[in-house]
Coordinates of C-alpha atoms in Angstrom, one line a residue:
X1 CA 26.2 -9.6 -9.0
X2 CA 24.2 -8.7 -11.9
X3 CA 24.9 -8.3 -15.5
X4 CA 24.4 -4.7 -17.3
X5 CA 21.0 -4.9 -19.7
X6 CA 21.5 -2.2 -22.6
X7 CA 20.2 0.8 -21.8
X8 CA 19.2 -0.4 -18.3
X9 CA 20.3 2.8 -16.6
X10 CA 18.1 4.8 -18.6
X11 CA 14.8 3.4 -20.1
X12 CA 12.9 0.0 -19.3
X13 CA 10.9 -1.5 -21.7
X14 CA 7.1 -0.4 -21.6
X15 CA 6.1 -4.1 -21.1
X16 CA 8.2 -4.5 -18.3
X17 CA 6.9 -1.9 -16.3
X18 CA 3.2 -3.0 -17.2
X19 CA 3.9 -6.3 -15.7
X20 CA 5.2 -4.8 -12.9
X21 CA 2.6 -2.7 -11.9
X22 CA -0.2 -5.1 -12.7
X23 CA 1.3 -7.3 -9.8
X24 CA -0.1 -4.2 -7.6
X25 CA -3.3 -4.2 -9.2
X26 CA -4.0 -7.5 -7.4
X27 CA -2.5 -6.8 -4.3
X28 CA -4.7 -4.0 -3.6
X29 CA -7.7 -5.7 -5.1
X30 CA -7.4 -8.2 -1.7
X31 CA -6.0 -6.0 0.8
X32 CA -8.5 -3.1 -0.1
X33 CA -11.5 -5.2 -0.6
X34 CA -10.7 -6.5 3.3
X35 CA -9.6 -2.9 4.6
X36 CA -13.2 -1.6 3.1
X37 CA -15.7 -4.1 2.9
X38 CA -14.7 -6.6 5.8
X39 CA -15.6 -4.1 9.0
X40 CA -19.3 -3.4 7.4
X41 CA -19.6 -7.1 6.0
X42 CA -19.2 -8.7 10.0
X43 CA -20.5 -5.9 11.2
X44 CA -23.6 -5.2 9.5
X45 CA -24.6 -8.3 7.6
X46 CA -23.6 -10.6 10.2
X47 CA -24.4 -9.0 13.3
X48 CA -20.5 -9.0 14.8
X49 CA -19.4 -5.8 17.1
X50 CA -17.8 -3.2 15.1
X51 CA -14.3 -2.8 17.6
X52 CA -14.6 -6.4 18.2
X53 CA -13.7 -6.8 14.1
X54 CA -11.8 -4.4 14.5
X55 CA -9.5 -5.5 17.2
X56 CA -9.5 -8.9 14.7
X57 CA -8.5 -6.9 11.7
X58 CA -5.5 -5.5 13.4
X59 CA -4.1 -8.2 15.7
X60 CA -3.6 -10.0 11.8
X61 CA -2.1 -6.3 10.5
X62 CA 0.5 -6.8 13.0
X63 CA 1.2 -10.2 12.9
X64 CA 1.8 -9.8 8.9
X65 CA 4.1 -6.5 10.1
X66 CA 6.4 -8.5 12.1
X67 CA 7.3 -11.2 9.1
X68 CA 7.6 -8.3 6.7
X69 CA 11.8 -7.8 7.7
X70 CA 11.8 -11.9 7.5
X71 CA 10.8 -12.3 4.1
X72 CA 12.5 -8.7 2.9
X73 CA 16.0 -9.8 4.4
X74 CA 15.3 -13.8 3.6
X75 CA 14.8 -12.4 -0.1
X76 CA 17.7 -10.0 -0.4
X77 CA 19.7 -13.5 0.3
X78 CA 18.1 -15.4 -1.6
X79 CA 20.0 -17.7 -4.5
X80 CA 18.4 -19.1 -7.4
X81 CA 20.5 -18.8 -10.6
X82 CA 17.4 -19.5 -12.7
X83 CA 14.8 -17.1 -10.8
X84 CA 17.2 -14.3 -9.2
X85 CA 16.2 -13.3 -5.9
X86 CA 12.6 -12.6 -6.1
X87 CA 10.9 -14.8 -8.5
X88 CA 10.7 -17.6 -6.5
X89 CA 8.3 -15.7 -4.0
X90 CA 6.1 -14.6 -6.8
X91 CA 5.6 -17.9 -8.2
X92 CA 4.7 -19.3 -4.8
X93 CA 2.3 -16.9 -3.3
X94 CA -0.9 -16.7 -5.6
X95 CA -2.8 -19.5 -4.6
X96 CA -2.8 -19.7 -1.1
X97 CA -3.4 -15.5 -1.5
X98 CA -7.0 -16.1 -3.2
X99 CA -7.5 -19.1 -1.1
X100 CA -7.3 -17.3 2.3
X101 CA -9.5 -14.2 0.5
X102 CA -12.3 -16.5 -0.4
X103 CA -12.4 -17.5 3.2
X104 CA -12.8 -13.8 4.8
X105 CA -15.8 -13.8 3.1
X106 CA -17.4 -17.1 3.3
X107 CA -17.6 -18.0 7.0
X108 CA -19.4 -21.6 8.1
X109 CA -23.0 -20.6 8.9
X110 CA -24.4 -20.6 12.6
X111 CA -20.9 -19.5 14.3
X112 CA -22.0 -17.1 17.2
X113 CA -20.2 -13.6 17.0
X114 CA -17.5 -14.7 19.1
X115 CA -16.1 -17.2 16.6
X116 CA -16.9 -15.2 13.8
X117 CA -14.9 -12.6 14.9
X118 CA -12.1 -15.7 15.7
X119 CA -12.7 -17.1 11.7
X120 CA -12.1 -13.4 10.4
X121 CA -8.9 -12.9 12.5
X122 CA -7.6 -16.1 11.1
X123 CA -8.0 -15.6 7.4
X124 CA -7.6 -11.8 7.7
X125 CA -4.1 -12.8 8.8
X126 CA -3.5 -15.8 7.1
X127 CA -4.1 -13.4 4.0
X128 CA -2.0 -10.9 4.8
X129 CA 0.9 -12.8 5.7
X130 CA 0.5 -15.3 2.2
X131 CA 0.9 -11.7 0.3
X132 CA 4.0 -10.4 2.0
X133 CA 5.3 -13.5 0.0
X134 CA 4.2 -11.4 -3.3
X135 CA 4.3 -7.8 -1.9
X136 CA 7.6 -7.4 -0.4
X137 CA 9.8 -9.4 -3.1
X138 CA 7.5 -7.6 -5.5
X139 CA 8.3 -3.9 -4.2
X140 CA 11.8 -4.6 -4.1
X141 CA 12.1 -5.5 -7.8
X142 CA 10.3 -2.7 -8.5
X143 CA 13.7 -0.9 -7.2
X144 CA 15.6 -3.4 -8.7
X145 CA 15.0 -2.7 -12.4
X146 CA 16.1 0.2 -12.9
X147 CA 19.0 2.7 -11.4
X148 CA 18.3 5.9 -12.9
X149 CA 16.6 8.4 -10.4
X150 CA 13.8 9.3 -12.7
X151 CA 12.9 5.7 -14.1
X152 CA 12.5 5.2 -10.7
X153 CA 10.1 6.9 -10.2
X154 CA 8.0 6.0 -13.4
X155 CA 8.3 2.6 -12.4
X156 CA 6.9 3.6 -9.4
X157 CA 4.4 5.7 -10.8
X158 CA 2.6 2.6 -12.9
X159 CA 3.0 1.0 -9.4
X160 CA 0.4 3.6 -8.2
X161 CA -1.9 3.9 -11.2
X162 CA -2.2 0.1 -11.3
X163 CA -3.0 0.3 -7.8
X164 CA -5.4 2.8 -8.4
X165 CA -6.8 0.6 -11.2
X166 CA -7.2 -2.7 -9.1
X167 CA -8.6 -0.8 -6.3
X168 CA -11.1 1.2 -9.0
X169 CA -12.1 -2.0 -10.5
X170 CA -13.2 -3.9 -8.0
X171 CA -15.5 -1.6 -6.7
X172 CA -16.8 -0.9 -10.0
X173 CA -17.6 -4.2 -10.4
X174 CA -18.6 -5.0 -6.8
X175 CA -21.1 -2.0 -6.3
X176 CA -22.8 -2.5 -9.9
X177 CA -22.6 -6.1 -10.3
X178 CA -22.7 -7.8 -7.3
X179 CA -24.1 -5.1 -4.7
X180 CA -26.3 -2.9 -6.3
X181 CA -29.8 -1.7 -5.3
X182 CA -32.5 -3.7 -5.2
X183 CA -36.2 -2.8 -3.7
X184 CA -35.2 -5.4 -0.8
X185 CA -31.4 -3.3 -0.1
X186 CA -32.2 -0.1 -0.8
X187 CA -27.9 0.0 -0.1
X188 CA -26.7 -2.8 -2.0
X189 CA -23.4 -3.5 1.1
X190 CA -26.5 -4.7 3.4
X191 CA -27.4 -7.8 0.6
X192 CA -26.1 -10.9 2.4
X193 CA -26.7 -12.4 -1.0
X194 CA -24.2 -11.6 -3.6
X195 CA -21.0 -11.7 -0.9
X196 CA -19.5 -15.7 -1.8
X197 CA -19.7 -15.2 -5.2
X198 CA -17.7 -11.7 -4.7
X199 CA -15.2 -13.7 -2.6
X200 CA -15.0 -16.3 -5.3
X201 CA -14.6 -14.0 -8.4
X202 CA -12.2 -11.8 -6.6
X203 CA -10.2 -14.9 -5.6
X204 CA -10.0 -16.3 -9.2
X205 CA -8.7 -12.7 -10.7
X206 CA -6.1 -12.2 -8.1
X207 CA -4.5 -15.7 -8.9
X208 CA -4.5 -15.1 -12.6
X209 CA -3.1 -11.0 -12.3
X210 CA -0.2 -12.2 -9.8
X211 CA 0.6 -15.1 -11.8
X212 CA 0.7 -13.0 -14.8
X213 CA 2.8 -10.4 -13.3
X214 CA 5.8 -12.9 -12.4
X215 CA 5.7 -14.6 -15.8
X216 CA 5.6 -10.7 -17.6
X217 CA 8.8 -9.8 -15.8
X218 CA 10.7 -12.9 -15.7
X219 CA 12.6 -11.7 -18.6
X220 CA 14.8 -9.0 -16.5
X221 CA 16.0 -11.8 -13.9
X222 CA 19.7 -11.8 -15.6
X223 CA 19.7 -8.2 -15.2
X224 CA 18.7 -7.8 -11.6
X225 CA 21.2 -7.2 -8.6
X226 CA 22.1 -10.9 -7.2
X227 CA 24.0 -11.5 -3.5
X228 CA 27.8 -11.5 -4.1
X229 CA 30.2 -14.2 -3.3
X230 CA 30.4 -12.1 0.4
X231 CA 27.3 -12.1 1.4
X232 CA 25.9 -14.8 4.0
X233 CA 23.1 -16.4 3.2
X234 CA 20.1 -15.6 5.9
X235 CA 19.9 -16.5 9.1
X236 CA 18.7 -15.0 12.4
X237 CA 22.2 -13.4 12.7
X238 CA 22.2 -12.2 8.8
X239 CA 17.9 -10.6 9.3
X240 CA 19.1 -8.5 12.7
X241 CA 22.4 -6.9 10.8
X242 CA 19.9 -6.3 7.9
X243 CA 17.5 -4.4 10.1
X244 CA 20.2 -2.4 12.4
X245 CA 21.9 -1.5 8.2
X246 CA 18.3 -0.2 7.4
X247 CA 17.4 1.4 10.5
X248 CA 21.0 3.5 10.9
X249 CA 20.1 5.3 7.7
X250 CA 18.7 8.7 8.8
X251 CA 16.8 8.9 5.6
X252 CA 15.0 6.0 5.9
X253 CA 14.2 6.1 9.3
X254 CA 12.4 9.9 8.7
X255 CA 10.9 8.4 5.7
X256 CA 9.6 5.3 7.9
X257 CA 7.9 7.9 10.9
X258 CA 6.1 9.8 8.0
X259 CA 4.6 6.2 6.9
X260 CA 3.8 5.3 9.7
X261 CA 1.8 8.1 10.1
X262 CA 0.3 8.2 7.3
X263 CA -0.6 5.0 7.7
X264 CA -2.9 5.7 10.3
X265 CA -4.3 8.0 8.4
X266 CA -5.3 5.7 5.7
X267 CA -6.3 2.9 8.2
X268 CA -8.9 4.8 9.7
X269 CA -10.7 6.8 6.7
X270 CA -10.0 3.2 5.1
X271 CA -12.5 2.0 8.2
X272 CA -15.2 4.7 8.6
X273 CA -15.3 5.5 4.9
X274 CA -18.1 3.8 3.5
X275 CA -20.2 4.6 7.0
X276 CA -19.7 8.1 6.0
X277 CA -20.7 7.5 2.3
X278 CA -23.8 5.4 3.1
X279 CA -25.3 6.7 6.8
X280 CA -24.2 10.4 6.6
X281 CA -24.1 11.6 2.8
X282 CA -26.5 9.1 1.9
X283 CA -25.1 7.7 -1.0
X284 CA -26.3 4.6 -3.0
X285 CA -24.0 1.7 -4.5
X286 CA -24.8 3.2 -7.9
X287 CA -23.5 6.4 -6.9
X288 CA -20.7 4.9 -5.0
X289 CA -19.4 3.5 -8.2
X290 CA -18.7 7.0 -9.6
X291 CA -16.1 7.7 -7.4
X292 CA -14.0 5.6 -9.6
X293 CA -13.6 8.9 -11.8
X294 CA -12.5 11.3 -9.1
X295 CA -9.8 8.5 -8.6
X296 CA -8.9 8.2 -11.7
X297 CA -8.3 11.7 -12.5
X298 CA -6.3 11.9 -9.5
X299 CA -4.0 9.1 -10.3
X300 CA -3.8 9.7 -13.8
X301 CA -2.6 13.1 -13.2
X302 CA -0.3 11.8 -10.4
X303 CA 1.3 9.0 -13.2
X304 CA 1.5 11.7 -15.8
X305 CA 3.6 14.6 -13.8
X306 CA 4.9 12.8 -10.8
X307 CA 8.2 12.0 -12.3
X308 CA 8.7 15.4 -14.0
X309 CA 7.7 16.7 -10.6
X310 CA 10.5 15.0 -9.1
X311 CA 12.9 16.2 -11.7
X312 CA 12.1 19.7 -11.1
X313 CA 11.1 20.0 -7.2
X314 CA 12.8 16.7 -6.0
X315 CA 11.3 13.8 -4.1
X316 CA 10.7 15.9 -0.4
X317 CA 8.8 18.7 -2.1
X318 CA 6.6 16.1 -3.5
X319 CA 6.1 14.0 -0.3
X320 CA 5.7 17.2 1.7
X321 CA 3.2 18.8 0.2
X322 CA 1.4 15.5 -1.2
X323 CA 1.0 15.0 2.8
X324 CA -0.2 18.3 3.2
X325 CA -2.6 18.2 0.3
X326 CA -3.9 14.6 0.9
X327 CA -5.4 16.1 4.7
X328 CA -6.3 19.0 3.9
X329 CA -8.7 17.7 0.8
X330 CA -10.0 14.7 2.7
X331 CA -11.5 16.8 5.2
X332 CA -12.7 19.6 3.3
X333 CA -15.9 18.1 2.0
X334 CA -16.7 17.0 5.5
X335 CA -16.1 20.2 6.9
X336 CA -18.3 21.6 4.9
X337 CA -21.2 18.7 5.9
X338 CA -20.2 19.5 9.8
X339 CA -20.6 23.0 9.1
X340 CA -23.9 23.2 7.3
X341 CA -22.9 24.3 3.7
X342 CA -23.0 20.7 2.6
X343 CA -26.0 18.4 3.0
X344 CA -27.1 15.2 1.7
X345 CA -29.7 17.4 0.0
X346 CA -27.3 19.9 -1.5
X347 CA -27.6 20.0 -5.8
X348 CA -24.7 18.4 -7.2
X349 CA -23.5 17.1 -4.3
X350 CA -22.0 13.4 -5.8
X351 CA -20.0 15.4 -8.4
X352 CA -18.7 18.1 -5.9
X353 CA -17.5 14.9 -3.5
X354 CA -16.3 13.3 -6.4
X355 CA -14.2 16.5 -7.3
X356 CA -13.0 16.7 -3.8
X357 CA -11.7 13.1 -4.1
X358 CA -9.8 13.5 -7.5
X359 CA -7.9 16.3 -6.1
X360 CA -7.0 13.8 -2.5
X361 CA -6.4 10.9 -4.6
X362 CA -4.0 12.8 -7.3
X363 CA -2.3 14.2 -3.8
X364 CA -1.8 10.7 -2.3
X365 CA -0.7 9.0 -5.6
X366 CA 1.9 11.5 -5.7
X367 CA 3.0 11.3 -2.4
X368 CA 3.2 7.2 -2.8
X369 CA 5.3 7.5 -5.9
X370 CA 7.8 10.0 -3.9
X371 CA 8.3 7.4 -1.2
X372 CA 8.7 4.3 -2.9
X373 CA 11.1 6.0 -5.8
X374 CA 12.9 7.1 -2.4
X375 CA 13.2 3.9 -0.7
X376 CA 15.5 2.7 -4.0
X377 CA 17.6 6.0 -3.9
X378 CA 18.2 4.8 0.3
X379 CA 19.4 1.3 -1.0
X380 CA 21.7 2.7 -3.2
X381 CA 23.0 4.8 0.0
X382 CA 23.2 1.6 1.7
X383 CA 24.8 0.0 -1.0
X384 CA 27.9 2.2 -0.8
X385 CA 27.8 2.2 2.9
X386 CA 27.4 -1.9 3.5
X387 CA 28.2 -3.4 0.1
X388 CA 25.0 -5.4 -0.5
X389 CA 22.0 -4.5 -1.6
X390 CA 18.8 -4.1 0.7
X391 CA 15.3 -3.6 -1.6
X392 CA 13.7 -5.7 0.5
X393 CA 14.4 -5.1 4.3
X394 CA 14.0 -1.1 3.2
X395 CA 10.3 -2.1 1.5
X396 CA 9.7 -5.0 4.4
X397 CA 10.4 -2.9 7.1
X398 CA 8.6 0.2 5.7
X399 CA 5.5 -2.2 5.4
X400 CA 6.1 -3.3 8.9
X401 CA 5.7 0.3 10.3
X402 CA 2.6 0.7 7.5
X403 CA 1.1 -2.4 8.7
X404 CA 1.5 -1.8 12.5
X405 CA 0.0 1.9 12.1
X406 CA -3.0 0.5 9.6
X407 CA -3.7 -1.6 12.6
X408 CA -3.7 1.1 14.8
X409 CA -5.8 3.1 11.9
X410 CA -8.4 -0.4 11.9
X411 CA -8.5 -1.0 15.9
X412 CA -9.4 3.3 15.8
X413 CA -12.2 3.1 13.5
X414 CA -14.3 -0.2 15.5
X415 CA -13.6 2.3 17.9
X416 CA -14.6 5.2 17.2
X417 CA -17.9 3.4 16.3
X418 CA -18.2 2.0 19.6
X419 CA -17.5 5.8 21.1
X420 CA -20.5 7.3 18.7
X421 CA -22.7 4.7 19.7
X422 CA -23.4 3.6 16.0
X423 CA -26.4 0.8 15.6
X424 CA -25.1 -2.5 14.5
X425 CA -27.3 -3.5 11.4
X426 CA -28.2 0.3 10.9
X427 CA -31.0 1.5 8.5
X428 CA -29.4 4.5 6.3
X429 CA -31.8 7.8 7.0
X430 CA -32.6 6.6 10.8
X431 CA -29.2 6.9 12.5
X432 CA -29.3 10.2 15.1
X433 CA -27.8 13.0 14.1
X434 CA -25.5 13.4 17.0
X435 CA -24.1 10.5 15.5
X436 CA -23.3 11.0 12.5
X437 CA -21.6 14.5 13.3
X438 CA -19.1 12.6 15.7
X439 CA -18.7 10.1 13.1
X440 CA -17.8 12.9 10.4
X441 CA -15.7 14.6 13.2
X442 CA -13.5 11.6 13.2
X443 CA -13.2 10.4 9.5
X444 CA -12.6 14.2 8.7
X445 CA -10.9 16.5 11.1
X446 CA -9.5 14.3 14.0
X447 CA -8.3 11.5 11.0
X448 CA -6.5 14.9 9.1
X449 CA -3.9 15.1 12.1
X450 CA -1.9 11.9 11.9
X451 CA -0.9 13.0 7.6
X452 CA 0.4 16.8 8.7
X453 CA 2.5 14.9 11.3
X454 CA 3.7 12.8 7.9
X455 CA 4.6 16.3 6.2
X456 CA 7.0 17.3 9.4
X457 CA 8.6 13.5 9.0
X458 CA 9.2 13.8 5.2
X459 CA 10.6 17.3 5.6
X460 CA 13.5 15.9 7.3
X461 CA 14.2 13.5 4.1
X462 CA 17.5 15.1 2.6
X463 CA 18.6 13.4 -0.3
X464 CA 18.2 15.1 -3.3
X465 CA 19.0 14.9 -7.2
X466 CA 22.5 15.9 -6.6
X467 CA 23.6 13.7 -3.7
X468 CA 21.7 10.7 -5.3
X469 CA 24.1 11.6 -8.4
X470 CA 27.2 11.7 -6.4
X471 CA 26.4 8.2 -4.4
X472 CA 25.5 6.9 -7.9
X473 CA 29.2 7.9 -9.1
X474 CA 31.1 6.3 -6.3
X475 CA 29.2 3.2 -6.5
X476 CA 30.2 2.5 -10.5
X477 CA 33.8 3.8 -9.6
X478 CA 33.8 1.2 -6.6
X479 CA 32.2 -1.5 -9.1
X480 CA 34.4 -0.8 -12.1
X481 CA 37.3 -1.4 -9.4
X482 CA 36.1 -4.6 -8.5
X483 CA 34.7 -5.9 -11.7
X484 CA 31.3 -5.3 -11.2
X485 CA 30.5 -6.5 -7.7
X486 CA 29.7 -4.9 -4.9
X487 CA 32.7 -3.9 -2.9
X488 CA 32.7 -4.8 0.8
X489 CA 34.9 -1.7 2.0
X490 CA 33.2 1.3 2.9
X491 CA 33.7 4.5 1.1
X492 CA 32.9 8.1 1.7
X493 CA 29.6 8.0 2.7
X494 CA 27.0 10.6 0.8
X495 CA 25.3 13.9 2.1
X496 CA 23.2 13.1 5.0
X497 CA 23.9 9.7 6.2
X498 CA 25.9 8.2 8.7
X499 CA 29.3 6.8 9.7
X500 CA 29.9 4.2 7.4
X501 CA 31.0 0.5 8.8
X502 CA 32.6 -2.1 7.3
X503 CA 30.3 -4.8 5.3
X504 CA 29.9 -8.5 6.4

């Protein structure tokens, strides 16, 4: 199993969790830049059918789902005395990552809307699945590296802020440097210009912040969980007892239906967003760029208090009400527009939206940082229930049920621009008013319902500070017994999980 760093189970080094978290910082500058800017770059610069881009975008979100489990449970089992269990994937992934992101955004000139649709599929997909060899290994080490229940969750909070910071970045840099307005593109997105180089600077960062986060956390390999002497290595036999393990905890399995709604929640603001920011509120790249503080306020804040939140309210209160808070604020400011007491003309208007999104964003980065701290307090349940430890199936499959729903959320929002009728290659000021209220009628009240359905799913989560303390207790009693490696006889299983079976 693993060796016992000092003072592992209370604090980790501030390096270590910087390296960490700036593996998400690239993650999310690919898989952001695609959910954002893909749907308007086919659709409005080259002339491609929203839904039809859509349909593309989410065929690839579920074919990336489906090898989440494989490469969570292929991990897990993985052997490497050198590089522990998740290194290996870390090292491997970069490369073909930013290779597969340049290519969303440079497709061979003269393809007819049919095959451009095809070419974006392809790398969309090839993309997404070339990260689940960085992402899921990546989450799951993120449990790993610490047991305590509040390190936890400031591991997972610079998980968040760094995501918010990749995320940030990018479109800092993308709306001032390489999209903004010029007398030619009044809105900088509609520049067919400045998109390869984008693809090309993008791609070059990504390989450099990934690598960088594998080589920054290398150090903590002798300290992380390995497979015992007892467990198989993986096969198909070894992933399907993996997923029925995961799956029979009743924790996870709430926790997974809340993602997965909230997922489509995300994948479909994700989608109709930046229509609502350029052809209903009007707003310019420059201004666009300014969101970047209302996010950073809100993740700040949510890094800053989310673990002492947890301390004091526990994880559920936080996801509840970081579900509740996340709809509620998303669809204000649009309210507001659909009801007339917002207008493109209103005074102020950028700062009040901005405002409105630092309040969603600190919501949602809390919410985040609940989950993924919780998904390491359900592998220590499983732990003491299975005798092997499960990061990455619990992360894999809760990015399956993400991924599935964000495709869901993507294949919505082509959609539900199809159902308004929006104009392909539209001209922001000239698109009919009917249109634009349906439009907002989606992105804020209709896309609000999917996240209160999350609240009623995370309400059910029932482990708490004092259960995680007692499943803590019986697993170093059972590994003090057996001399430090995971035992593989059930024992008394905690508060609000099931029947415990005997381990493979």
């Amino acid at each position: 199993m693993s060796q016992t760093a000092p003072g592992a189970a209370d604090r980790l080094p501030l390096r270590t969790k910087l390296a960490f978290g700036i593996g998400s910082a690239a993650e999310i500058i690919a898989l952001y830049a695609v959910s954002s800017f893909a749907l308007i770059y086919y659709n409005q610069i080259l002339g491609v059918p929203a839904h039809w881009i859509g349909i593309a975008i989410s065929i690839s979100l579920v074919l990336d789902g489906l090898t989440e489990p494989l490469v969570g449970s292929w991990s897990d089992r993985t052997r490497n005395s050198k590089l522990g269990r998740r290194h290996p994937w870390m090292y491997a992934a970069p490369i073909p990552i930013a290779l597969s992101f340049y290519g969303i955004f440079n497709p061979p000139e003269g393809l007819s809307p049919l095959a451009l649709t095809v070419w974006c599929g392809i790398f969309v997909s090839l993309l997404r699945q070339v990260m689940t060899f960085f992402h899921t290994p990546h989450l799951a080490l993120g449990a790993e590296l610490s047991p305590n229940y509040i390190e936890r969750s400031k591991v997972m909070a610079y998980n968040s802020f760094f995501t918010w910071a990749g995320g940030s970045a990018m479109s800092w840099v993308a709306y001032s440097y390489f999209f903004p307005s010029t007398p030619a593109y009044p809105r900088g997105l509609l520049n067919p210009e400045p998109w390869p180089l984008f693809a090309l600077t993008m791609a070059v960062t990504i390989v450099v912040v990934l690598f960088a986060s594998a080589w920054f956390t290398r150090d903590r390999i002798p300290f992380l969980p390995q497979p015992g002497p007892d467990v198989k290595k993986f096969s198909a036999g070894a992933f399907f007892s993996d997923i029925w393990k995961a799956l029979r905890n009743r924790n996870y399995v709430w926790l997974l239906v809340g993602i997965f709604f909230l997922s489509m929640m995300l994948g479909l603001k994700e989608g109709l967003r930046l229509y609502t920011a350029t052809f209903y509120w009007g707003l310019s790249s420059e201004q666009l760029r300014w969101f970047v503080i209302g996010s950073f306020v809100g993740y700040a804040t949510a890094f800053a208090f989310a673990a002492k939140m947890h301390g004091k309210f526990d994880k559920r209160g936080t996801m509840v009400w970081g579900a509740v808070a996340y709809s509620i604020t998303t669809a204000a400011p649009l309210v507001a527009g659909m009801m007339g007491v917002l207008t493109p003309q209103t005074p102020n208007l950028l700062m009040m939206l901005i405002a409105w999104s630092a309040l969603s964003y600190g919501a949602l980065s809390v919410l985040q940082i609940g989950a993924m701290s919780a998904l390491a307090d359900i592998a220590d349940e499983n732990e003491l229930r299975f005798g092997v430890r499960q990061e990455g199936i619990l992360y894999s499959t809760r990015a399956l049920a993400a991924k599935i729903d964000q495709a869901i959320g993507s294949l919505l929002a082509g959609f539900v621009l199809l159902v308004v009728a929006f104009p392909e290659k539209a001209t922001p000021g000239a698109v009919a008013g009917d249109v634009l209220f349906k439009l907002v009628l989606w992105d804020g009240v209709l896309a609000a319902v999917p996240g209160l359905i999350a609240a009623i799913c995370y309400a059910r989560y029932n482990i708490s500070r004092d259960s995680y303390e007692v499943t803590r207790a019986a697993l170093m009693a059972r590994r003090a017994a057996n001399g430090s490696a995971p035992a593989s006889a059930p024992v008394k299983d905690p508060p609000g999980v099931i029947a415990a079976t005997p381990a493979e």
